[in-house]
Amino acid sequence: MAKRAKRAKTEPLAIPVAGRIAIGAVAAAALGYGLLSSPASVQPIPRPSAHQVSALSAPTRVPVPVPAPVRAAAPAPAPIPVPTPQVETPKAVDAKAADAPGRLVRQVVDYVSHQTPGTVVIDTGNTFLYLVLNDHQAMRYGIGVGREGFTWSGEQTVARKMEWPDWRPPAEMISRQPYLPRFMAGGPGNPLGARAMYLGETEYRIHGTNKPDTIGKRVSSGCIRLTNEDVTDLYERVKVGAKVIVLPPPAANRPSREAPPDAAFRSPDPVPPSNRPSATNAQMQAS
């Protein structure tokens, strides 16, 4: 009886121990299964791409600033001598240039002058008219000037200008040339041509001509004539009030005081001989 009582006490104790072991095993198995069956909780490690691997494996180069080369200062070039422009005065014009073909064509030339731009300088000796452009240049025109006994020099101003001017020959000219008209309207057949610029209070004019073959010659009674094309160009450039300087002709071309005036006016010119100012009179009128 005592043995049975001991067995009865030990058996209830043995069952719970075995059950605890079984429960522990089941719990461990369940825990392991749970860990294996939930891969979402484990974050996979991303693998780098081939481009990133090559980029990581390539050595990194840090640009090093290269200092700019220091250039030695170039030596200053030697100044080139500028030729002094030729002074075109009656004595400075080359004889060959004065006789060269095309010398009477309108052109810009070197001309040293201290006159105000817009001043007109008339070189009767070489049959040139200069319009001063600046201190070193002038526009040069070929002109016809007064024939022997009708040249003059002095200083005047442009009193007025007129396009296609009318012509009224003075009484003294009509007395010498009775065949001249008393009045001629402006136009291509008018001796004054396309334009006229009147000099001061005198009868002298700078005007055009319907006879271009007289340019470069001494044929007028003291007026200065240009071709109609040139006088039109000069007319647009010269302003009323501009100074006009008429240089005296060279001594070889100056007429003597005893030389009689030309009796026959073969080329009509609206200047009577009695109204021709001498060099002194022209300067007095200008003053």
PDB file of C-alpha atoms in Angstrom:
ATOM      1  CA  MET A   1       0.000   0.000   0.000  1.00  0.00           C
ATOM      2  CA  ALA A   2       2.804   2.365   0.730  1.00  0.00           C
ATOM      3  CA  LYS A   3       4.416   1.674  -2.669  1.00  0.00           C
ATOM      4  CA  ARG A   4       1.192   2.418  -4.501  1.00  0.00           C
ATOM      5  CA  ALA A   5       0.874   5.674  -2.634  1.00  0.00           C
ATOM      6  CA  LYS A   6       4.393   6.772  -3.699  1.00  0.00           C
ATOM      7  CA  ARG A   7       3.672   5.905  -7.350  1.00  0.00           C
ATOM      8  CA  ALA A   8       0.527   7.857  -7.183  1.00  0.00           C
ATOM      9  CA  LYS A   9       2.428  10.912  -5.943  1.00  0.00           C
ATOM     10  CA  THR A  10       5.267  10.639  -8.476  1.00  0.00           C
ATOM     11  CA  GLU A  11       3.145  10.094 -11.625  1.00  0.00           C
ATOM     12  CA  PRO A  12       1.275  13.389 -11.456  1.00  0.00           C
ATOM     13  CA  LEU A  13       4.653  15.137 -11.145  1.00  0.00           C
ATOM     14  CA  ALA A  14       6.164  13.315 -14.166  1.00  0.00           C
ATOM     15  CA  ILE A  15       3.394  14.272 -16.613  1.00  0.00           C
ATOM     16  CA  PRO A  16       3.705  17.957 -16.210  1.00  0.00           C
ATOM     17  CA  VAL A  17       7.470  17.873 -16.848  1.00  0.00           C
ATOM     18  CA  ALA A  18       7.036  15.966 -20.096  1.00  0.00           C
ATOM     19  CA  GLY A  19       4.268  18.324 -21.136  1.00  0.00           C
ATOM     20  CA  ARG A  20       6.471  21.288 -20.408  1.00  0.00           C
ATOM     21  CA  ILE A  21       9.183  19.836 -22.582  1.00  0.00           C
ATOM     22  CA  ALA A  22       6.735  19.159 -25.395  1.00  0.00           C
ATOM     23  CA  ILE A  23       5.231  22.621 -25.126  1.00  0.00           C
ATOM     24  CA  GLY A  24       8.702  24.155 -25.232  1.00  0.00           C
ATOM     25  CA  ALA A  25       9.588  22.170 -28.327  1.00  0.00           C
ATOM     26  CA  VAL A  26       6.364  23.205 -30.040  1.00  0.00           C
ATOM     27  CA  ALA A  27       6.959  26.806 -29.111  1.00  0.00           C
ATOM     28  CA  ALA A  28      10.528  26.704 -30.444  1.00  0.00           C
ATOM     29  CA  ALA A  29       9.360  25.103 -33.679  1.00  0.00           C
ATOM     30  CA  ALA A  30       6.629  27.677 -34.045  1.00  0.00           C
ATOM     31  CA  LEU A  31       9.102  30.497 -33.442  1.00  0.00           C
ATOM     32  CA  GLY A  32      11.534  29.124 -36.046  1.00  0.00           C
ATOM     33  CA  TYR A  33       8.762  28.654 -38.568  1.00  0.00           C
ATOM     34  CA  GLY A  34       7.609  32.198 -37.977  1.00  0.00           C
ATOM     35  CA  LEU A  35      11.093  33.553 -38.601  1.00  0.00           C
ATOM     36  CA  LEU A  36      11.488  31.533 -41.802  1.00  0.00           C
ATOM     37  CA  SER A  37       8.050  32.336 -43.176  1.00  0.00           C
ATOM     38  CA  SER A  38       8.367  36.223 -42.945  1.00  0.00           C
ATOM     39  CA  PRO A  39      11.094  37.366 -45.444  1.00  0.00           C
ATOM     40  CA  ALA A  40       9.513  40.838 -45.744  1.00  0.00           C
ATOM     41  CA  SER A  41      10.871  41.786 -42.373  1.00  0.00           C
ATOM     42  CA  VAL A  42      14.428  41.294 -43.624  1.00  0.00           C
ATOM     43  CA  GLN A  43      15.636  44.206 -45.806  1.00  0.00           C
ATOM     44  CA  PRO A  44      17.761  42.967 -48.735  1.00  0.00           C
ATOM     45  CA  ILE A  45      21.048  44.773 -49.335  1.00  0.00           C
ATOM     46  CA  PRO A  46      21.008  46.503 -52.786  1.00  0.00           C
ATOM     47  CA  ARG A  47      23.782  45.471 -55.099  1.00  0.00           C
ATOM     48  CA  PRO A  48      25.568  48.245 -57.023  1.00  0.00           C
ATOM     49  CA  SER A  49      25.225  48.367 -60.811  1.00  0.00           C
ATOM     50  CA  ALA A  50      28.123  47.844 -63.196  1.00  0.00           C
ATOM     51  CA  HIS A  51      28.273  51.611 -63.980  1.00  0.00           C
ATOM     52  CA  GLN A  52      28.447  52.452 -60.278  1.00  0.00           C
ATOM     53  CA  VAL A  53      31.092  49.773 -59.708  1.00  0.00           C
ATOM     54  CA  SER A  54      33.224  51.181 -62.546  1.00  0.00           C
ATOM     55  CA  ALA A  55      32.669  54.686 -61.214  1.00  0.00           C
ATOM     56  CA  LEU A  56      33.673  53.674 -57.697  1.00  0.00           C
ATOM     57  CA  SER A  57      36.663  51.693 -58.910  1.00  0.00           C
ATOM     58  CA  ALA A  58      37.925  54.554 -61.144  1.00  0.00           C
ATOM     59  CA  PRO A  59      40.384  56.817 -59.394  1.00  0.00           C
ATOM     60  CA  THR A  60      39.070  60.279 -58.600  1.00  0.00           C
ATOM     61  CA  ARG A  61      41.084  63.104 -60.172  1.00  0.00           C
ATOM     62  CA  VAL A  62      40.968  66.517 -58.616  1.00  0.00           C
ATOM     63  CA  PRO A  63      41.668  69.296 -61.221  1.00  0.00           C
ATOM     64  CA  VAL A  64      44.638  71.361 -60.275  1.00  0.00           C
ATOM     65  CA  PRO A  65      44.479  75.000 -61.516  1.00  0.00           C
ATOM     66  CA  VAL A  66      47.300  75.723 -63.938  1.00  0.00           C
ATOM     67  CA  PRO A  67      48.629  79.256 -63.644  1.00  0.00           C
ATOM     68  CA  ALA A  68      48.476  81.282 -66.863  1.00  0.00           C
ATOM     69  CA  PRO A  69      51.854  81.703 -68.522  1.00  0.00           C
ATOM     70  CA  VAL A  70      53.391  85.076 -67.948  1.00  0.00           C
ATOM     71  CA  ARG A  71      54.036  86.772 -71.275  1.00  0.00           C
ATOM     72  CA  ALA A  72      56.760  89.270 -71.593  1.00  0.00           C
ATOM     73  CA  ALA A  73      55.589  92.698 -72.686  1.00  0.00           C
ATOM     74  CA  ALA A  74      56.064  93.139 -76.418  1.00  0.00           C
ATOM     75  CA  PRO A  75      58.281  96.063 -77.352  1.00  0.00           C
ATOM     76  CA  ALA A  76      56.371  99.091 -78.610  1.00  0.00           C
ATOM     77  CA  PRO A  77      56.480  99.312 -82.432  1.00  0.00           C
ATOM     78  CA  ALA A  78      58.518 102.104 -83.820  1.00  0.00           C
ATOM     79  CA  PRO A  79      56.321 104.979 -85.105  1.00  0.00           C
ATOM     80  CA  ILE A  80      55.924 105.054 -88.866  1.00  0.00           C
ATOM     81  CA  PRO A  81      56.763 108.470 -90.240  1.00  0.00           C
ATOM     82  CA  VAL A  82      53.725 110.076 -91.887  1.00  0.00           C
ATOM     83  CA  PRO A  83      54.579 111.952 -95.068  1.00  0.00           C
ATOM     84  CA  THR A  84      53.761 115.642 -94.892  1.00  0.00           C
ATOM     85  CA  PRO A  85      50.979 116.470 -97.344  1.00  0.00           C
ATOM     86  CA  GLN A  86      51.985 118.650-100.194  1.00  0.00           C
ATOM     87  CA  VAL A  87      50.994 122.293 -99.956  1.00  0.00           C
ATOM     88  CA  GLU A  88      49.119 123.132-103.129  1.00  0.00           C
ATOM     89  CA  THR A  89      49.802 126.792-103.773  1.00  0.00           C
ATOM     90  CA  PRO A  90      50.321 128.347-107.205  1.00  0.00           C
ATOM     91  CA  LYS A  91      54.083 127.865-106.859  1.00  0.00           C
ATOM     92  CA  ALA A  92      53.892 124.295-105.520  1.00  0.00           C
ATOM     93  CA  VAL A  93      51.872 122.760-108.368  1.00  0.00           C
ATOM     94  CA  ASP A  94      54.074 120.579-110.522  1.00  0.00           C
ATOM     95  CA  ALA A  95      54.155 121.655-114.142  1.00  0.00           C
ATOM     96  CA  LYS A  96      53.699 118.045-115.300  1.00  0.00           C
ATOM     97  CA  ALA A  97      50.728 117.597-112.971  1.00  0.00           C
ATOM     98  CA  ALA A  98      49.217 120.837-114.256  1.00  0.00           C
ATOM     99  CA  ASP A  99      49.370 119.492-117.820  1.00  0.00           C
ATOM    100  CA  ALA A 100      48.429 115.887-116.997  1.00  0.00           C
ATOM    101  CA  PRO A 101      45.230 114.492-118.526  1.00  0.00           C
ATOM    102  CA  GLY A 102      42.339 114.495-116.111  1.00  0.00           C
ATOM    103  CA  ARG A 103      43.828 117.218-113.930  1.00  0.00           C
ATOM    104  CA  LEU A 104      40.643 119.279-114.304  1.00  0.00           C
ATOM    105  CA  VAL A 105      38.436 116.466-113.028  1.00  0.00           C
ATOM    106  CA  ARG A 106      36.809 117.143-109.666  1.00  0.00           C
ATOM    107  CA  GLN A 107      38.788 115.346-106.946  1.00  0.00           C
ATOM    108  CA  VAL A 108      39.906 115.485-103.306  1.00  0.00           C
ATOM    109  CA  VAL A 109      43.572 116.482-102.999  1.00  0.00           C
ATOM    110  CA  ASP A 110      46.065 117.173-100.224  1.00  0.00           C
ATOM    111  CA  TYR A 111      45.920 120.852 -99.426  1.00  0.00           C
ATOM    112  CA  VAL A 112      47.410 122.412 -96.303  1.00  0.00           C
ATOM    113  CA  SER A 113      45.383 125.425 -95.252  1.00  0.00           C
ATOM    114  CA  HIS A 114      44.487 127.271 -92.079  1.00  0.00           C
ATOM    115  CA  GLN A 115      41.292 128.633 -93.594  1.00  0.00           C
ATOM    116  CA  THR A 116      37.888 127.701 -92.209  1.00  0.00           C
ATOM    117  CA  PRO A 117      36.318 124.649 -93.902  1.00  0.00           C
ATOM    118  CA  GLY A 118      33.984 125.908 -96.612  1.00  0.00           C
ATOM    119  CA  THR A 119      36.375 128.648 -97.774  1.00  0.00           C
ATOM    120  CA  VAL A 120      36.876 128.902-101.536  1.00  0.00           C
ATOM    121  CA  VAL A 121      40.416 129.552-102.822  1.00  0.00           C
ATOM    122  CA  ILE A 122      40.772 130.348-106.534  1.00  0.00           C
ATOM    123  CA  ASP A 123      44.151 129.738-108.139  1.00  0.00           C
ATOM    124  CA  THR A 124      43.853 131.678-111.385  1.00  0.00           C
ATOM    125  CA  GLY A 125      47.412 130.866-112.444  1.00  0.00           C
ATOM    126  CA  ASN A 126      46.777 127.108-112.575  1.00  0.00           C
ATOM    127  CA  THR A 127      43.010 127.334-113.289  1.00  0.00           C
ATOM    128  CA  PHE A 128      42.024 125.491-110.094  1.00  0.00           C
ATOM    129  CA  LEU A 129      39.343 126.204-107.523  1.00  0.00           C
ATOM    130  CA  TYR A 130      39.834 124.704-104.055  1.00  0.00           C
ATOM    131  CA  LEU A 131      37.041 124.190-101.543  1.00  0.00           C
ATOM    132  CA  VAL A 132      38.723 123.755 -98.152  1.00  0.00           C
ATOM    133  CA  LEU A 133      37.480 120.576 -96.408  1.00  0.00           C
ATOM    134  CA  ASN A 134      39.854 120.524 -93.416  1.00  0.00           C
ATOM    135  CA  ASP A 135      43.422 121.471 -92.481  1.00  0.00           C
ATOM    136  CA  HIS A 136      44.939 118.950 -94.913  1.00  0.00           C
ATOM    137  CA  GLN A 137      42.419 118.365 -97.722  1.00  0.00           C
ATOM    138  CA  ALA A 138      40.393 120.276-100.268  1.00  0.00           C
ATOM    139  CA  MET A 139      38.035 119.517-103.146  1.00  0.00           C
ATOM    140  CA  ARG A 140      39.667 120.689-106.353  1.00  0.00           C
ATOM    141  CA  TYR A 141      37.760 121.786-109.463  1.00  0.00           C
ATOM    142  CA  GLY A 142      39.016 122.751-112.897  1.00  0.00           C
ATOM    143  CA  ILE A 143      37.913 126.247-113.875  1.00  0.00           C
ATOM    144  CA  GLY A 144      38.025 128.827-116.644  1.00  0.00           C
ATOM    145  CA  VAL A 145      39.333 132.245-115.627  1.00  0.00           C
ATOM    146  CA  GLY A 146      39.639 135.790-116.987  1.00  0.00           C
ATOM    147  CA  ARG A 147      41.630 136.277-120.105  1.00  0.00           C
ATOM    148  CA  GLU A 148      44.606 138.606-120.328  1.00  0.00           C
ATOM    149  CA  GLY A 149      43.727 142.046-119.047  1.00  0.00           C
ATOM    150  CA  PHE A 150      40.705 140.808-117.073  1.00  0.00           C
ATOM    151  CA  THR A 151      42.268 138.953-114.187  1.00  0.00           C
ATOM    152  CA  TRP A 152      41.906 140.194-110.630  1.00  0.00           C
ATOM    153  CA  SER A 153      42.697 139.124-107.086  1.00  0.00           C
ATOM    154  CA  GLY A 154      41.359 139.871-103.650  1.00  0.00           C
ATOM    155  CA  GLU A 155      38.913 138.601-101.073  1.00  0.00           C
ATOM    156  CA  GLN A 156      35.134 138.493-101.315  1.00  0.00           C
ATOM    157  CA  THR A 157      32.170 136.594 -99.862  1.00  0.00           C
ATOM    158  CA  VAL A 158      29.303 134.708-101.451  1.00  0.00           C
ATOM    159  CA  ALA A 159      26.476 137.250-101.303  1.00  0.00           C
ATOM    160  CA  ARG A 160      23.739 135.084-102.828  1.00  0.00           C
ATOM    161  CA  LYS A 161      23.164 131.967-104.896  1.00  0.00           C
ATOM    162  CA  MET A 162      20.799 131.190-107.746  1.00  0.00           C
ATOM    163  CA  GLU A 163      19.810 128.125-109.765  1.00  0.00           C
ATOM    164  CA  TRP A 164      19.593 128.499-113.554  1.00  0.00           C
ATOM    165  CA  PRO A 165      20.081 132.272-113.298  1.00  0.00           C
ATOM    166  CA  ASP A 166      18.856 134.768-115.883  1.00  0.00           C
ATOM    167  CA  TRP A 167      21.407 136.869-117.736  1.00  0.00           C
ATOM    168  CA  ARG A 168      21.193 140.593-118.436  1.00  0.00           C
ATOM    169  CA  PRO A 169      24.343 141.831-120.185  1.00  0.00           C
ATOM    170  CA  PRO A 170      25.608 145.171-118.828  1.00  0.00           C
ATOM    171  CA  ALA A 171      25.293 148.262-120.990  1.00  0.00           C
ATOM    172  CA  GLU A 172      29.054 148.490-121.609  1.00  0.00           C
ATOM    173  CA  MET A 173      29.111 144.927-122.881  1.00  0.00           C
ATOM    174  CA  ILE A 174      26.192 145.617-125.196  1.00  0.00           C
ATOM    175  CA  SER A 175      27.977 148.701-126.534  1.00  0.00           C
ATOM    176  CA  ARG A 176      30.922 146.496-127.474  1.00  0.00           C
ATOM    177  CA  GLN A 177      28.788 143.615-128.682  1.00  0.00           C
ATOM    178  CA  PRO A 178      25.528 144.983-130.068  1.00  0.00           C
ATOM    179  CA  TYR A 179      24.495 141.510-131.184  1.00  0.00           C
ATOM    180  CA  LEU A 180      24.134 140.269-127.583  1.00  0.00           C
ATOM    181  CA  PRO A 181      20.592 139.781-126.265  1.00  0.00           C
ATOM    182  CA  ARG A 182      19.292 142.263-123.724  1.00  0.00           C
ATOM    183  CA  PHE A 183      17.881 139.456-121.623  1.00  0.00           C
ATOM    184  CA  MET A 184      18.287 135.707-121.618  1.00  0.00           C
ATOM    185  CA  ALA A 185      16.226 133.439-119.369  1.00  0.00           C
ATOM    186  CA  GLY A 186      17.974 130.749-117.381  1.00  0.00           C
ATOM    187  CA  GLY A 187      18.406 127.424-119.103  1.00  0.00           C
ATOM    188  CA  PRO A 188      20.897 125.149-120.866  1.00  0.00           C
ATOM    189  CA  GLY A 189      21.715 127.834-123.464  1.00  0.00           C
ATOM    190  CA  ASN A 190      22.381 130.547-120.890  1.00  0.00           C
ATOM    191  CA  PRO A 191      26.063 131.582-120.568  1.00  0.00           C
ATOM    192  CA  LEU A 192      25.780 131.437-116.748  1.00  0.00           C
ATOM    193  CA  GLY A 193      24.970 127.722-116.843  1.00  0.00           C
ATOM    194  CA  ALA A 194      23.155 125.741-114.177  1.00  0.00           C
ATOM    195  CA  ARG A 195      24.185 127.667-111.045  1.00  0.00           C
ATOM    196  CA  ALA A 196      25.651 131.033-110.052  1.00  0.00           C
ATOM    197  CA  MET A 197      27.231 132.322-106.841  1.00  0.00           C
ATOM    198  CA  TYR A 198      27.470 136.126-106.696  1.00  0.00           C
ATOM    199  CA  LEU A 199      30.622 137.611-105.118  1.00  0.00           C
ATOM    200  CA  GLY A 200      29.954 140.554-102.821  1.00  0.00           C
ATOM    201  CA  GLU A 201      28.719 143.737-104.504  1.00  0.00           C
ATOM    202  CA  THR A 202      30.784 143.150-107.636  1.00  0.00           C
ATOM    203  CA  GLU A 203      29.601 141.863-111.004  1.00  0.00           C
ATOM    204  CA  TYR A 204      31.786 138.797-110.656  1.00  0.00           C
ATOM    205  CA  ARG A 205      30.274 135.358-110.282  1.00  0.00           C
ATOM    206  CA  ILE A 206      31.261 131.743-109.915  1.00  0.00           C
ATOM    207  CA  HIS A 207      28.959 130.116-112.431  1.00  0.00           C
ATOM    208  CA  GLY A 208      28.476 127.235-114.823  1.00  0.00           C
ATOM    209  CA  THR A 209      28.876 127.254-118.575  1.00  0.00           C
ATOM    210  CA  ASN A 210      27.333 125.745-121.662  1.00  0.00           C
ATOM    211  CA  LYS A 211      30.829 125.518-123.177  1.00  0.00           C
ATOM    212  CA  PRO A 212      32.716 122.877-121.147  1.00  0.00           C
ATOM    213  CA  ASP A 213      35.638 123.020-123.599  1.00  0.00           C
ATOM    214  CA  THR A 214      36.598 126.426-122.130  1.00  0.00           C
ATOM    215  CA  ILE A 215      37.478 124.901-118.721  1.00  0.00           C
ATOM    216  CA  GLY A 216      41.202 125.259-118.044  1.00  0.00           C
ATOM    217  CA  LYS A 217      41.462 128.271-120.322  1.00  0.00           C
ATOM    218  CA  ARG A 218      41.569 132.058-119.912  1.00  0.00           C
ATOM    219  CA  VAL A 219      38.511 133.200-121.809  1.00  0.00           C
ATOM    220  CA  SER A 220      36.179 135.139-119.493  1.00  0.00           C
ATOM    221  CA  SER A 221      35.969 138.798-118.504  1.00  0.00           C
ATOM    222  CA  GLY A 222      36.876 137.962-114.908  1.00  0.00           C
ATOM    223  CA  CYS A 223      34.163 135.521-113.833  1.00  0.00           C
ATOM    224  CA  ILE A 224      35.086 132.017-112.692  1.00  0.00           C
ATOM    225  CA  ARG A 225      33.352 129.285-114.650  1.00  0.00           C
ATOM    226  CA  LEU A 226      32.981 125.540-114.048  1.00  0.00           C
ATOM    227  CA  THR A 227      31.183 122.788-115.888  1.00  0.00           C
ATOM    228  CA  ASN A 228      27.499 122.530-115.017  1.00  0.00           C
ATOM    229  CA  GLU A 229      28.150 119.284-113.148  1.00  0.00           C
ATOM    230  CA  ASP A 230      30.941 120.802-111.067  1.00  0.00           C
ATOM    231  CA  VAL A 231      29.175 124.073-110.345  1.00  0.00           C
ATOM    232  CA  THR A 232      26.119 122.115-109.169  1.00  0.00           C
ATOM    233  CA  ASP A 233      28.323 120.129-106.788  1.00  0.00           C
ATOM    234  CA  LEU A 234      30.043 123.299-105.534  1.00  0.00           C
ATOM    235  CA  TYR A 235      26.684 125.060-105.181  1.00  0.00           C
ATOM    236  CA  GLU A 236      25.480 122.399-102.731  1.00  0.00           C
ATOM    237  CA  ARG A 237      28.662 122.643-100.630  1.00  0.00           C
ATOM    238  CA  VAL A 238      29.198 126.414-100.440  1.00  0.00           C
ATOM    239  CA  LYS A 239      27.056 128.459 -98.053  1.00  0.00           C
ATOM    240  CA  VAL A 240      25.991 132.084 -98.395  1.00  0.00           C
ATOM    241  CA  GLY A 241      28.576 134.209 -96.565  1.00  0.00           C
ATOM    242  CA  ALA A 242      31.474 131.873 -97.363  1.00  0.00           C
ATOM    243  CA  LYS A 243      34.857 133.520 -97.887  1.00  0.00           C
ATOM    244  CA  VAL A 244      36.261 133.543-101.435  1.00  0.00           C
ATOM    245  CA  ILE A 245      39.997 134.194-101.869  1.00  0.00           C
ATOM    246  CA  VAL A 246      41.234 134.919-105.388  1.00  0.00           C
ATOM    247  CA  LEU A 247      44.993 134.468-105.545  1.00  0.00           C
ATOM    248  CA  PRO A 248      46.999 136.733-107.838  1.00  0.00           C
ATOM    249  CA  PRO A 249      48.305 135.043-110.983  1.00  0.00           C
ATOM    250  CA  PRO A 250      52.034 134.367-111.313  1.00  0.00           C
ATOM    251  CA  ALA A 251      54.142 137.271-112.507  1.00  0.00           C
ATOM    252  CA  ALA A 252      54.618 135.622-115.905  1.00  0.00           C
ATOM    253  CA  ASN A 253      50.847 135.525-116.433  1.00  0.00           C
ATOM    254  CA  ARG A 254      50.052 138.985-115.094  1.00  0.00           C
ATOM    255  CA  PRO A 255      49.050 141.453-117.804  1.00  0.00           C
ATOM    256  CA  SER A 256      50.949 144.709-117.983  1.00  0.00           C
ATOM    257  CA  ARG A 257      49.107 147.904-117.171  1.00  0.00           C
ATOM    258  CA  GLU A 258      49.720 149.142-120.718  1.00  0.00           C
ATOM    259  CA  ALA A 259      48.108 146.098-122.290  1.00  0.00           C
ATOM    260  CA  PRO A 260      44.874 147.222-123.941  1.00  0.00           C
ATOM    261  CA  PRO A 261      41.715 145.325-122.988  1.00  0.00           C
ATOM    262  CA  ASP A 262      40.307 142.839-125.410  1.00  0.00           C
ATOM    263  CA  ALA A 263      38.042 144.807-127.711  1.00  0.00           C
ATOM    264  CA  ALA A 264      36.130 141.839-129.093  1.00  0.00           C
ATOM    265  CA  PHE A 265      34.146 139.880-126.494  1.00  0.00           C
ATOM    266  CA  ARG A 266      34.169 136.529-128.212  1.00  0.00           C
ATOM    267  CA  SER A 267      32.901 134.721-125.134  1.00  0.00           C
ATOM    268  CA  PRO A 268      29.976 136.578-123.490  1.00  0.00           C
ATOM    269  CA  ASP A 269      30.593 137.366-119.843  1.00  0.00           C
ATOM    270  CA  PRO A 270      28.316 139.594-117.748  1.00  0.00           C
ATOM    271  CA  VAL A 271      31.133 141.720-116.291  1.00  0.00           C
ATOM    272  CA  PRO A 272      31.815 145.158-117.726  1.00  0.00           C
ATOM    273  CA  PRO A 273      35.515 146.107-117.692  1.00  0.00           C
ATOM    274  CA  SER A 274      34.816 149.306-115.744  1.00  0.00           C
ATOM    275  CA  ASN A 275      33.431 147.296-112.806  1.00  0.00           C
ATOM    276  CA  ARG A 276      36.410 144.973-112.548  1.00  0.00           C
ATOM    277  CA  PRO A 277      37.955 145.458-109.092  1.00  0.00           C
ATOM    278  CA  SER A 278      41.698 145.489-108.895  1.00  0.00           C
ATOM    279  CA  ALA A 279      43.488 143.526-106.196  1.00  0.00           C
ATOM    280  CA  THR A 280      43.464 146.587-103.921  1.00  0.00           C
ATOM    281  CA  ASN A 281      39.826 147.461-104.634  1.00  0.00           C
ATOM    282  CA  ALA A 282      38.687 143.904-104.054  1.00  0.00           C
ATOM    283  CA  GLN A 283      40.380 143.821-100.674  1.00  0.00           C
ATOM    284  CA  MET A 284      38.925 147.224 -99.758  1.00  0.00           C
ATOM    285  CA  GLN A 285      35.436 146.075-100.690  1.00  0.00           C
ATOM    286  CA  ALA A 286      35.850 142.961 -98.582  1.00  0.00           C
ATOM    287  CA  SER A 287      37.012 145.019 -95.602  1.00  0.00           C
TER     288      SER A 287
END
